[in-house]
mmCIF file of C-alpha atoms in Angstrom:
data_model
loop_
_atom_site.group_PDB
_atom_site.id
_atom_site.type_symbol
_atom_site.label_atom_id
_atom_site.label_comp_id
_atom_site.label_asym_id
_atom_site.label_seq_id
_atom_site.Cartn_x
_atom_site.Cartn_y
_atom_site.Cartn_z
ATOM 1 C CA MET K 1 6.448 -4.010 19.810
ATOM 2 C CA ASN K 2 9.153 -3.491 17.265
ATOM 3 C CA ALA K 3 11.846 -0.809 16.777
ATOM 4 C CA LEU K 4 9.495 1.638 15.247
ATOM 5 C CA ASP K 5 7.166 1.373 18.381
ATOM 6 C CA VAL K 6 10.080 1.968 20.645
ATOM 7 C CA ALA K 7 11.074 5.049 18.678
ATOM 8 C CA LEU K 8 7.528 6.313 18.731
ATOM 9 C CA VAL K 9 7.205 5.896 22.423
ATOM 10 C CA LEU K 10 10.565 7.642 23.064
ATOM 11 C CA PHE K 11 9.494 10.472 20.908
ATOM 12 C CA ALA K 12 6.124 10.721 22.657
ATOM 13 C CA LEU K 13 7.951 10.900 26.021
ATOM 14 C CA SER K 14 10.201 13.646 24.794
ATOM 15 C CA ALA K 15 7.220 15.534 23.364
ATOM 16 C CA VAL K 16 5.404 15.262 26.653
ATOM 17 C CA PHE K 17 8.538 16.444 28.646
ATOM 18 C CA GLY K 18 9.100 19.288 26.179
ATOM 19 C CA GLY K 19 5.529 20.277 26.310
ATOM 20 C CA TRP K 20 5.523 20.492 30.153
ATOM 21 C CA ARG K 21 8.520 22.678 30.039
ATOM 22 C CA ALA K 22 7.358 24.955 27.215
ATOM 23 C CA GLY K 23 3.675 25.312 28.150
ATOM 24 C CA PHE K 24 0.556 25.056 26.153
ATOM 25 C CA VAL K 25 0.665 28.369 24.253
ATOM 26 C CA HIS K 26 4.226 28.045 23.191
ATOM 27 C CA ARG K 27 3.885 24.414 22.273
ATOM 28 C CA ALA K 28 0.678 24.972 20.312
ATOM 29 C CA PHE K 29 2.350 27.400 18.001
ATOM 30 C CA SER K 30 5.280 25.146 17.632
ATOM 31 C CA TRP K 31 3.183 22.046 16.597
ATOM 32 C CA LEU K 32 1.080 24.205 14.189
ATOM 33 C CA GLY K 33 4.243 25.289 12.532
ATOM 34 C CA LEU K 34 5.454 21.630 12.319
ATOM 35 C CA PHE K 35 2.284 20.306 10.728
ATOM 36 C CA GLY K 36 2.174 23.299 8.411
ATOM 37 C CA GLY K 37 5.752 22.630 7.326
ATOM 38 C CA ILE K 38 4.963 18.936 6.624
ATOM 39 C CA LEU K 39 1.802 19.827 4.653
ATOM 40 C CA VAL K 40 3.789 22.343 2.512
ATOM 41 C CA ALA K 41 6.508 19.717 1.975
ATOM 42 C CA SER K 42 3.976 17.143 0.866
ATOM 43 C CA ILE K 43 2.522 19.701 -1.717
ATOM 44 C CA VAL K 44 6.047 20.228 -3.011
ATOM 45 C CA LEU K 45 6.512 16.499 -3.397
ATOM 46 C CA ARG K 46 3.291 16.156 -5.283
ATOM 47 C CA ARG K 47 4.303 18.804 -7.741
ATOM 48 C CA ILE K 48 7.759 17.185 -8.131
ATOM 49 C CA ALA K 49 6.037 13.802 -8.745
ATOM 50 C CA SER K 50 3.823 15.236 -11.529
ATOM 51 C CA ALA K 51 6.792 16.649 -13.343
ATOM 52 C CA THR K 52 9.418 13.902 -13.023
ATOM 53 C CA GLU K 53 10.036 10.053 -13.299
ATOM 54 C CA VAL K 54 9.102 8.363 -10.025
ATOM 55 C CA ALA K 55 11.103 5.858 -8.018
ATOM 56 C CA THR K 56 9.662 3.190 -5.784
ATOM 57 C CA ASP K 57 12.214 1.956 -3.393
ATOM 58 C CA ALA K 58 13.645 2.539 0.137
ATOM 59 C CA PRO K 59 16.129 5.212 -0.980
ATOM 60 C CA ALA K 60 13.239 7.060 -2.702
ATOM 61 C CA LEU K 61 11.328 6.919 0.583
ATOM 62 C CA LEU K 62 14.354 8.391 2.461
ATOM 63 C CA ARG K 63 14.627 11.238 -0.062
ATOM 64 C CA SER K 64 10.935 12.101 0.288
ATOM 65 C CA LEU K 65 11.260 11.925 4.053
ATOM 66 C CA ALA K 66 14.303 14.216 3.973
ATOM 67 C CA VAL K 67 12.056 16.770 2.206
ATOM 68 C CA LEU K 68 9.446 16.295 4.845
ATOM 69 C CA VAL K 69 12.074 16.771 7.591
ATOM 70 C CA VAL K 70 13.232 19.961 6.033
ATOM 71 C CA GLY K 71 9.690 21.230 5.878
ATOM 72 C CA ALA K 72 9.036 20.127 9.392
ATOM 73 C CA VAL K 73 12.196 21.778 10.774
ATOM 74 C CA LEU K 74 11.509 24.984 9.091
ATOM 75 C CA GLY K 75 7.829 25.064 10.023
ATOM 76 C CA ASN K 76 8.698 24.245 13.570
ATOM 77 C CA ALA K 77 11.227 26.997 13.734
ATOM 78 C CA VAL K 78 8.601 29.582 12.540
ATOM 79 C CA GLY K 79 6.000 28.150 14.977
ATOM 80 C CA THR K 80 8.487 28.227 17.861
ATOM 81 C CA TRP K 81 9.373 31.888 17.190
ATOM 82 C CA LEU K 82 5.703 32.841 16.957
ATOM 83 C CA GLY K 83 5.045 30.781 20.147
ATOM 84 C CA SER K 84 7.744 32.604 22.045
ATOM 85 C CA ARG K 85 6.222 35.975 20.997
ATOM 86 C CA ALA K 86 2.797 34.808 22.038
ATOM 87 C CA SER K 87 3.895 33.387 25.359
ATOM 88 C CA ALA K 88 5.698 36.670 26.168
ATOM 89 C CA ALA K 89 2.452 38.581 25.582
ATOM 90 C CA VAL K 90 0.408 36.289 27.960
ATOM 91 C CA ASP K 91 0.720 36.355 31.725
ATOM 92 C CA GLU K 92 1.121 32.669 32.421
ATOM 93 C CA SER K 93 2.176 33.043 36.117
ATOM 94 C CA ALA K 94 -1.398 32.576 37.300
ATOM 95 C CA PHE K 95 -1.788 29.095 35.822
ATOM 96 C CA ASP K 96 1.638 27.668 35.437
ATOM 97 C CA LEU K 97 0.630 24.205 36.315
ATOM 98 C CA LEU K 98 -2.321 24.107 34.049
ATOM 99 C CA ASP K 99 -0.356 25.607 31.244
ATOM 100 C CA SER K 100 2.327 22.921 31.714
ATOM 101 C CA ALA K 101 -0.112 20.123 31.860
ATOM 102 C CA GLY K 102 -1.815 21.424 28.732
ATOM 103 C CA GLY K 103 1.545 21.480 26.926
ATOM 104 C CA ALA K 104 2.334 17.927 27.978
ATOM 105 C CA LEU K 105 -1.031 16.649 26.752
ATOM 106 C CA LEU K 106 -0.710 18.651 23.533
ATOM 107 C CA GLY K 107 2.756 16.879 22.967
ATOM 108 C CA LEU K 108 1.343 13.510 23.410
ATOM 109 C CA ALA K 109 -1.691 14.200 21.183
ATOM 110 C CA SER K 110 0.353 15.734 18.450
ATOM 111 C CA THR K 111 2.728 12.787 18.446
ATOM 112 C CA ALA K 112 -0.115 10.448 18.018
ATOM 113 C CA LEU K 113 -1.622 12.612 15.202
ATOM 114 C CA MET K 114 1.657 12.715 13.364
ATOM 115 C CA ALA K 115 2.157 9.007 13.579
ATOM 116 C CA TRP K 116 -1.385 8.431 12.357
ATOM 117 C CA MET K 117 -0.678 10.464 9.268
ATOM 118 C CA VAL K 118 2.762 9.260 8.462
ATOM 119 C CA LEU K 119 2.666 5.539 9.123
ATOM 120 C CA PRO K 120 0.133 4.717 6.317
ATOM 121 C CA THR K 121 2.573 6.004 3.733
ATOM 122 C CA MET K 122 5.273 3.677 5.068
ATOM 123 C CA THR K 123 2.990 0.665 4.698
ATOM 124 C CA MET K 124 3.006 1.279 0.905
ATOM 125 C CA VAL K 125 6.724 1.128 0.499
ATOM 126 C CA PRO K 126 8.133 -2.324 -0.266
ATOM 127 C CA GLY K 127 10.837 -3.879 1.856
ATOM 128 C CA TRP K 128 11.650 -2.926 5.488
ATOM 129 C CA PRO K 129 9.434 0.335 5.597
ATOM 130 C CA ALA K 130 6.316 -1.651 4.916
ATOM 131 C CA ASP K 131 7.292 -4.578 7.076
ATOM 132 C CA ILE K 132 8.151 -2.370 10.161
ATOM 133 C CA ALA K 133 5.099 -0.213 9.750
ATOM 134 C CA ARG K 134 2.548 -2.994 9.242
ATOM 135 C CA SER K 135 3.974 -4.908 12.340
ATOM 136 C CA SER K 136 3.781 -1.753 14.440
ATOM 137 C CA VAL K 137 1.545 -2.117 17.461
ATOM 138 C CA VAL K 138 1.222 1.616 17.675
ATOM 139 C CA ALA K 139 0.125 1.931 14.090
ATOM 140 C CA SER K 140 -2.427 -0.815 14.571
ATOM 141 C CA ARG K 141 -3.974 0.900 17.564
ATOM 142 C CA LEU K 142 -4.156 4.264 15.964
ATOM 143 C CA ASN K 143 -5.827 2.872 12.784
ATOM 144 C CA ARG K 144 -8.387 1.091 14.901
ATOM 145 C CA ALA K 145 -9.045 4.073 17.146
ATOM 146 C CA LEU K 146 -9.024 6.879 14.432
ATOM 147 C CA GLY K 147 -9.769 5.055 11.244
ATOM 148 C CA PRO K 148 -8.087 5.676 7.880
ATOM 149 C CA ALA K 149 -5.762 8.736 7.885
ATOM 150 C CA PRO K 150 -6.577 11.625 5.480
ATOM 151 C CA ASP K 151 -4.382 12.039 2.370
ATOM 152 C CA VAL K 152 -2.527 15.142 3.621
ATOM 153 C CA LEU K 153 0.712 13.321 2.690
ATOM 154 C CA ASP K 154 -0.481 12.264 -0.647
ATOM 155 C CA GLY K 155 2.505 13.952 -2.185
ATOM 156 C CA VAL K 156 4.800 11.439 -0.631
ATOM 157 C CA SER K 157 2.858 8.506 -2.152
ATOM 158 C CA GLN K 158 2.914 10.347 -5.599
ATOM 159 C CA SER K 159 6.664 10.999 -5.397
ATOM 160 C CA LEU K 160 7.121 7.237 -4.802
ATOM 161 C CA GLY K 161 4.696 6.336 -7.591
ATOM 162 C CA LEU K 162 2.562 4.274 -5.327
ATOM 163 C CA GLY K 163 -0.872 3.681 -6.795
ATOM 164 C CA ALA K 164 -1.816 0.224 -5.842
ATOM 165 C CA PHE K 165 -2.824 -0.642 -2.248
ATOM 166 C CA ASP K 166 -3.361 2.932 -0.912
ATOM 167 C CA GLY K 167 -6.713 3.403 -2.669
ATOM 168 C CA LEU K 168 -8.089 0.108 -1.515
ATOM 169 C CA TRP K 169 -7.800 0.198 2.405
ATOM 170 C CA HIS K 170 -11.548 0.775 2.438
ATOM 171 C CA LEU K 171 -12.021 -2.557 0.595
ATOM 172 C CA MET K 172 -9.632 -4.436 2.899
ATOM 173 C CA GLU K 173 -11.332 -3.193 6.023
ATOM 174 C CA GLN K 174 -14.590 -4.820 4.730
ATOM 175 C CA ILE K 175 -13.134 -8.340 4.762
ATOM 176 C CA ASP K 176 -14.216 -10.304 7.748
ATOM 177 C CA ILE K 177 -11.914 -13.357 8.249
ATOM 178 C CA GLY K 178 -13.879 -14.620 11.231
ATOM 179 C CA GLY K 179 -11.912 -16.965 13.447
ATOM 180 C CA LEU K 180 -9.271 -17.826 10.869
ATOM 181 C CA GLN K 181 -5.758 -17.212 11.929
ATOM 182 C CA PRO K 182 -3.398 -16.972 8.867
ATOM 183 C CA GLU K 183 0.235 -17.677 9.408
ATOM 184 C CA ALA K 184 2.809 -16.868 6.833
ATOM 185 C CA PRO K 185 5.174 -19.861 6.070
ATOM 186 C CA LEU K 186 8.887 -19.358 5.934
ATOM 187 C CA GLU K 187 9.602 -21.761 3.046
ATOM 188 C CA THR K 188 8.067 -22.179 -0.380
ATOM 189 C CA PRO K 189 6.791 -25.847 -1.185
ATOM 190 C CA LEU K 190 7.534 -25.386 -4.907
ATOM 191 C CA SER K 191 10.061 -27.380 -6.776
ATOM 192 C CA THR K 192 12.813 -25.780 -8.772
ATOM 193 C CA GLU K 193 11.168 -26.609 -12.027
ATOM 194 C CA VAL K 194 7.803 -25.104 -10.911
ATOM 195 C CA THR K 195 9.473 -22.025 -9.623
ATOM 196 C CA ASP K 196 11.497 -21.392 -12.795
ATOM 197 C CA SER K 197 8.280 -21.850 -14.925
ATOM 198 C CA ALA K 198 6.408 -19.405 -12.725
ATOM 199 C CA ILE K 199 9.139 -16.802 -12.739
ATOM 200 C CA GLU K 200 9.058 -17.001 -16.679
ATOM 201 C CA SER K 201 5.286 -16.439 -16.796
ATOM 202 C CA THR K 202 4.986 -13.577 -14.224
ATOM 203 C CA VAL K 203 5.226 -10.037 -15.524
ATOM 204 C CA ARG K 204 5.557 -6.666 -14.066
ATOM 205 C CA VAL K 205 2.624 -4.268 -14.881
ATOM 206 C CA ARG K 206 3.282 -0.478 -15.095
ATOM 207 C CA ALA K 207 0.249 1.697 -15.843
ATOM 208 C CA GLU K 208 0.307 5.445 -16.297
ATOM 209 C CA THR K 209 -2.778 6.659 -14.393
ATOM 210 C CA CYS K 210 -3.544 10.363 -13.760
ATOM 211 C CA GLU K 211 0.109 11.588 -13.382
ATOM 212 C CA VAL K 212 0.738 8.563 -11.001
ATOM 213 C CA LEU K 213 2.646 5.357 -12.024
ATOM 214 C CA SER K 214 0.616 2.364 -10.742
ATOM 215 C CA LEU K 215 2.653 -0.650 -10.161
ATOM 216 C CA GLY K 216 1.525 -4.181 -10.022
ATOM 217 C CA SER K 217 2.132 -7.731 -11.266
ATOM 218 C CA GLY K 218 0.405 -10.216 -13.578
ATOM 219 C CA VAL K 219 0.608 -13.637 -15.023
ATOM 220 C CA VAL K 220 0.295 -15.077 -18.573
ATOM 221 C CA VAL K 221 -2.552 -17.525 -18.640
ATOM 222 C CA SER K 222 -2.730 -18.103 -22.385
ATOM 223 C CA PRO K 223 -0.676 -16.971 -25.314
ATOM 224 C CA GLY K 224 -0.602 -13.113 -25.338
ATOM 225 C CA VAL K 225 -3.114 -12.886 -22.531
ATOM 226 C CA VAL K 226 -2.224 -11.593 -19.009
ATOM 227 C CA VAL K 227 -4.468 -11.219 -15.968
ATOM 228 C CA THR K 228 -3.908 -8.731 -13.176
ATOM 229 C CA ASN K 229 -5.856 -6.628 -10.743
ATOM 230 C CA ALA K 230 -8.328 -3.998 -12.073
ATOM 231 C CA HIS K 231 -7.042 -1.514 -9.320
ATOM 232 C CA VAL K 232 -3.626 -1.660 -11.054
ATOM 233 C CA ILE K 233 -4.884 -0.414 -14.338
ATOM 234 C CA ALA K 234 -7.773 1.778 -13.219
ATOM 235 C CA GLY K 235 -7.746 4.986 -15.305
ATOM 236 C CA ALA K 236 -4.681 3.828 -17.269
ATOM 237 C CA THR K 237 -3.690 5.696 -20.532
ATOM 238 C CA ARG K 238 -0.735 3.340 -21.186
ATOM 239 C CA ILE K 239 0.011 -0.173 -19.877
ATOM 240 C CA GLU K 240 3.496 -1.775 -20.079
ATOM 241 C CA LEU K 241 4.566 -5.280 -19.302
ATOM 242 C CA SER K 242 8.093 -6.210 -18.213
ATOM 243 C CA ASN K 243 10.258 -8.696 -16.315
ATOM 244 C CA ASP K 244 13.764 -9.256 -15.126
ATOM 245 C CA GLN K 245 14.745 -11.090 -18.286
ATOM 246 C CA GLY K 246 14.581 -7.802 -20.380
ATOM 247 C CA LEU K 247 11.097 -8.100 -21.704
ATOM 248 C CA THR K 248 9.216 -4.876 -22.425
ATOM 249 C CA GLN K 249 5.862 -4.997 -24.128
ATOM 250 C CA THR K 250 2.917 -2.708 -24.325
ATOM 251 C CA ALA K 251 -0.468 -4.107 -23.637
ATOM 252 C CA THR K 252 -4.167 -3.275 -24.091
ATOM 253 C CA LEU K 253 -7.120 -3.723 -21.836
ATOM 254 C CA HIS K 254 -9.822 -6.144 -23.082
ATOM 255 C CA ALA K 255 -11.749 -6.964 -19.869
ATOM 256 C CA VAL K 256 -12.176 -5.347 -16.501
ATOM 257 C CA ASP K 257 -14.318 -6.299 -13.513
ATOM 258 C CA THR K 258 -14.083 -3.605 -10.776
ATOM 259 C CA HIS K 259 -15.935 -5.705 -8.272
ATOM 260 C CA ARG K 260 -13.881 -8.912 -8.633
ATOM 261 C CA ASP K 261 -10.853 -6.610 -9.053
ATOM 262 C CA VAL K 262 -9.695 -8.536 -12.162
ATOM 263 C CA ALA K 263 -8.377 -7.163 -15.507
ATOM 264 C CA VAL K 264 -7.475 -8.928 -18.758
ATOM 265 C CA LEU K 265 -4.755 -7.612 -20.882
ATOM 266 C CA PHE K 266 -3.696 -8.560 -24.520
ATOM 267 C CA ALA K 267 -0.169 -8.312 -25.780
ATOM 268 C CA LYS K 268 -0.110 -9.910 -29.235
ATOM 269 C CA GLU K 269 3.755 -10.013 -29.474
ATOM 270 C CA LEU K 270 4.285 -11.376 -25.900
ATOM 271 C CA ASP K 271 6.512 -14.487 -26.278
ATOM 272 C CA VAL K 272 6.109 -15.860 -22.799
ATOM 273 C CA ALA K 273 4.955 -19.355 -21.766
ATOM 274 C CA ALA K 274 1.487 -19.504 -20.115
ATOM 275 C CA LEU K 275 0.425 -21.238 -16.931
ATOM 276 C CA PRO K 276 -3.044 -22.954 -16.576
ATOM 277 C CA LEU K 277 -5.641 -21.801 -14.077
ATOM 278 C CA THR K 278 -6.453 -24.585 -11.669
ATOM 279 C CA GLU K 279 -9.718 -26.382 -12.097
ATOM 280 C CA ASP K 280 -9.767 -27.808 -8.671
ATOM 281 C CA GLN K 281 -10.102 -26.479 -5.161
ATOM 282 C CA THR K 282 -7.360 -24.016 -4.075
ATOM 283 C CA ALA K 283 -4.174 -25.751 -2.873
ATOM 284 C CA PRO K 284 -3.479 -25.558 0.844
ATOM 285 C CA ASP K 285 -0.102 -23.870 0.209
ATOM 286 C CA GLY K 286 2.123 -22.490 -2.515
ATOM 287 C CA ALA K 287 3.974 -19.249 -3.382
ATOM 288 C CA ILE K 288 3.027 -15.715 -4.593
ATOM 289 C CA PHE K 289 5.117 -14.284 -7.344
ATOM 290 C CA GLY K 290 5.299 -10.485 -7.898
ATOM 291 C CA PHE K 291 7.372 -7.351 -8.230
ATOM 292 C CA PRO K 292 7.212 -5.257 -4.925
ATOM 293 C CA GLY K 293 7.361 -1.611 -5.730
ATOM 294 C CA GLY K 294 8.002 -2.491 -9.423
ATOM 295 C CA GLY K 295 11.434 -3.813 -8.495
ATOM 296 C CA SER K 296 12.974 -7.274 -8.849
ATOM 297 C CA LEU K 297 10.755 -10.434 -8.647
ATOM 298 C CA ALA K 298 9.937 -11.699 -5.222
ATOM 299 C CA ILE K 299 8.528 -15.085 -4.101
ATOM 300 C CA SER K 300 6.527 -15.170 -1.000
ATOM 301 C CA PRO K 301 5.272 -18.523 0.400
ATOM 302 C CA PHE K 302 1.631 -18.672 1.333
ATOM 303 C CA SER K 303 -0.694 -20.951 3.242
ATOM 304 C CA LEU K 304 -4.407 -21.011 2.596
ATOM 305 C CA ALA K 305 -6.366 -20.237 5.758
ATOM 306 C CA GLY K 306 -9.699 -20.383 4.090
ATOM 307 C CA GLN K 307 -12.131 -18.874 1.559
ATOM 308 C CA ARG K 308 -14.798 -16.446 2.388
ATOM 309 C CA THR K 309 -17.766 -14.959 0.607
ATOM 310 C CA VAL K 310 -17.916 -11.345 1.711
ATOM 311 C CA ASN K 311 -20.045 -8.316 0.942
ATOM 312 C CA SER K 312 -17.827 -5.478 -0.296
ATOM 313 C CA THR K 313 -17.785 -2.491 -2.591
ATOM 314 C CA ASP K 314 -15.948 -2.317 -5.903
ATOM 315 C CA ILE K 315 -12.464 -0.742 -6.137
ATOM 316 C CA TYR K 316 -14.099 2.755 -6.272
ATOM 317 C CA GLY K 317 -15.936 2.124 -2.908
ATOM 318 C CA GLN K 318 -19.440 1.736 -4.762
ATOM 319 C CA ASP K 319 -21.987 -0.914 -5.455
ATOM 320 C CA SER K 320 -21.673 -3.423 -2.613
ATOM 321 C CA SER K 321 -22.237 -7.063 -3.534
ATOM 322 C CA ALA K 322 -20.960 -10.630 -2.667
ATOM 323 C CA ARG K 323 -17.536 -11.829 -3.817
ATOM 324 C CA ASP K 324 -15.178 -14.769 -3.078
ATOM 325 C CA VAL K 325 -12.011 -13.978 -1.329
ATOM 326 C CA LEU K 326 -9.037 -16.293 -0.390
ATOM 327 C CA ILE K 327 -7.611 -15.629 3.104
ATOM 328 C CA LEU K 328 -3.863 -16.251 2.960
ATOM 329 C CA GLY K 329 -0.988 -16.392 5.377
ATOM 330 C CA SER K 330 1.733 -14.533 3.574
ATOM 331 C CA ARG K 331 3.852 -11.415 3.687
ATOM 332 C CA ILE K 332 3.567 -9.366 0.447
ATOM 333 C CA SER K 333 4.092 -5.621 -0.447
ATOM 334 C CA PRO K 334 2.640 -3.134 -2.811
ATOM 335 C CA GLY K 335 3.475 -4.015 -6.326
ATOM 336 C CA VAL K 336 2.625 -7.650 -5.817
ATOM 337 C CA SER K 337 -1.052 -6.928 -6.638
ATOM 338 C CA GLY K 338 -2.139 -9.070 -9.486
ATOM 339 C CA GLY K 339 0.741 -11.615 -8.804
ATOM 340 C CA PRO K 340 -0.166 -15.230 -9.212
ATOM 341 C CA LEU K 341 -0.727 -17.730 -6.399
ATOM 342 C CA ILE K 342 1.154 -20.855 -7.703
ATOM 343 C CA SER K 343 0.476 -24.290 -6.378
ATOM 344 C CA PRO K 344 3.127 -26.967 -6.078
ATOM 345 C CA GLU K 345 1.737 -28.497 -9.348
ATOM 346 C CA GLY K 346 2.518 -25.362 -11.208
ATOM 347 C CA GLN K 347 -1.144 -24.114 -11.603
ATOM 348 C CA VAL K 348 -2.417 -20.618 -10.958
ATOM 349 C CA GLU K 349 -4.686 -20.801 -7.872
ATOM 350 C CA GLY K 350 -5.627 -17.046 -8.064
ATOM 351 C CA LEU K 351 -4.292 -13.484 -7.904
ATOM 352 C CA ALA K 352 -3.093 -11.548 -4.963
ATOM 353 C CA PHE K 353 -4.945 -8.332 -4.440
ATOM 354 C CA GLY K 354 -4.185 -6.885 -0.912
ATOM 355 C CA VAL K 355 -3.034 -7.146 2.554
ATOM 356 C CA ALA K 356 -4.786 -6.761 5.935
ATOM 357 C CA PRO K 357 -4.227 -3.224 7.365
ATOM 358 C CA ASP K 358 -3.722 -4.574 10.851
ATOM 359 C CA ASP K 359 -1.795 -7.850 10.223
ATOM 360 C CA PRO K 360 1.504 -8.057 8.296
ATOM 361 C CA GLN K 361 1.063 -11.729 7.611
ATOM 362 C CA THR K 362 -2.500 -11.789 6.357
ATOM 363 C CA ALA K 363 -2.992 -11.291 2.626
ATOM 364 C CA TYR K 364 -6.049 -11.574 0.263
ATOM 365 C CA GLY K 365 -6.540 -13.383 -3.054
ATOM 366 C CA ILE K 366 -8.918 -13.751 -5.913
ATOM 367 C CA PRO K 367 -9.865 -17.447 -6.607
ATOM 368 C CA ALA K 368 -9.006 -18.842 -10.012
ATOM 369 C CA GLN K 369 -12.718 -19.370 -10.835
ATOM 370 C CA SER K 370 -13.395 -15.674 -10.382
ATOM 371 C CA VAL K 371 -10.464 -14.897 -12.720
ATOM 372 C CA ARG K 372 -11.765 -17.498 -15.285
ATOM 373 C CA GLU K 373 -15.228 -15.905 -15.347
ATOM 374 C CA VAL K 374 -13.800 -12.501 -16.056
ATOM 375 C CA LEU K 375 -11.596 -13.982 -18.858
ATOM 376 C CA GLN K 376 -14.677 -15.283 -20.600
ATOM 377 C CA THR K 377 -15.988 -11.633 -20.869
ATOM 378 C CA ALA K 378 -12.928 -10.522 -22.766
ATOM 379 C CA SER K 379 -13.693 -8.228 -25.780
ATOM 380 C CA PRO K 380 -11.784 -8.685 -29.116
ATOM 381 C CA VAL K 381 -11.302 -4.834 -29.037
ATOM 382 C CA PRO K 382 -9.784 -2.748 -26.244
ATOM 383 C CA VAL K 383 -12.206 -1.511 -23.546
ATOM 384 C CA PRO K 384 -12.039 1.688 -21.416
ATOM 385 C CA SER K 385 -9.966 1.544 -18.300
ATOM 386 C CA GLY K 386 -12.346 3.619 -16.196
ATOM 387 C CA SER K 387 -11.597 6.206 -13.716
ATOM 388 C CA CYS K 388 -8.449 6.680 -11.712
ATOM 389 C CA LEU K 389 -8.466 5.753 -7.994
ATOM 390 C CA ARG K 390 -7.273 9.163 -7.043
#
């Protein structure tokens, strides 16, 4: 258990105690007001996100959570007032014990429901919010018991500009790693020379998609050619490449495979050195390069646990078929989607495309051979980006 789990347990105990004292009727109105306030706050955040520039960092999460807290407090206040009126109108003396027990159970259930809805949003925010949410025992148990949470807090995701991992949880859940036990290494095996070369060739990908800014990463594999994930640019009306060295370059889409989750971008004026795709079997270790949350470049060591051929749908949840997936031990965050897996020899071993919903140190990659096959289908003219994931 981590600090988030401890906080959730303490909150649950407080809710149980408060429910016992207040009773079922009073507490029911209180919780309904709380959830109603959160829902209204999420709608407000969605409207704000549609009209303003989004931010994708921990402070932005805190600002969004502040809006949620205000909505929750106001909703709870209204619900508590209504609950007091309702309790006064009902003769509870005949079933005090039953009313108290019902209030306690309602407090526990409501806490679990609230955590189930809120925690998935935290997993999409790079840095400590994602790390603590993904390593939460409570979050893992709730996800397994109740399944994916509904998008009632979609406004929070939109206010943070998160459009990468959140639409792909259905795909991650289809990956069976069998008896593999991925472990994320602590240190990168790459030399300084290889690291510097990979930094130069890795780019940030920003795609404007259906009023949401989708953030990902990519790598230059030949002059003016960048590969990334298809889910990063799905439905894009504009694609921009950048890095920490001041590069800003628009790009066009020339190939997309929604099942392999690979996209090929052309940027004719892109003056960035290319890295070769490996011709051999994937290296046993290396590092993943990418831009978590569209921020600064991050380097995450990885170890290869194995490769699996799995039956899964495409990025839209349709047309199931077989695909090859690399099972990696690594800790990555949203925004690293499409980032290259770099071997100690300086070759691109594949592209990162997701993380396991229930294991913070399990990541998934697309083998270099799959990337190469999509590259071979690139059109000389731009192609449609398809539908948005939302």
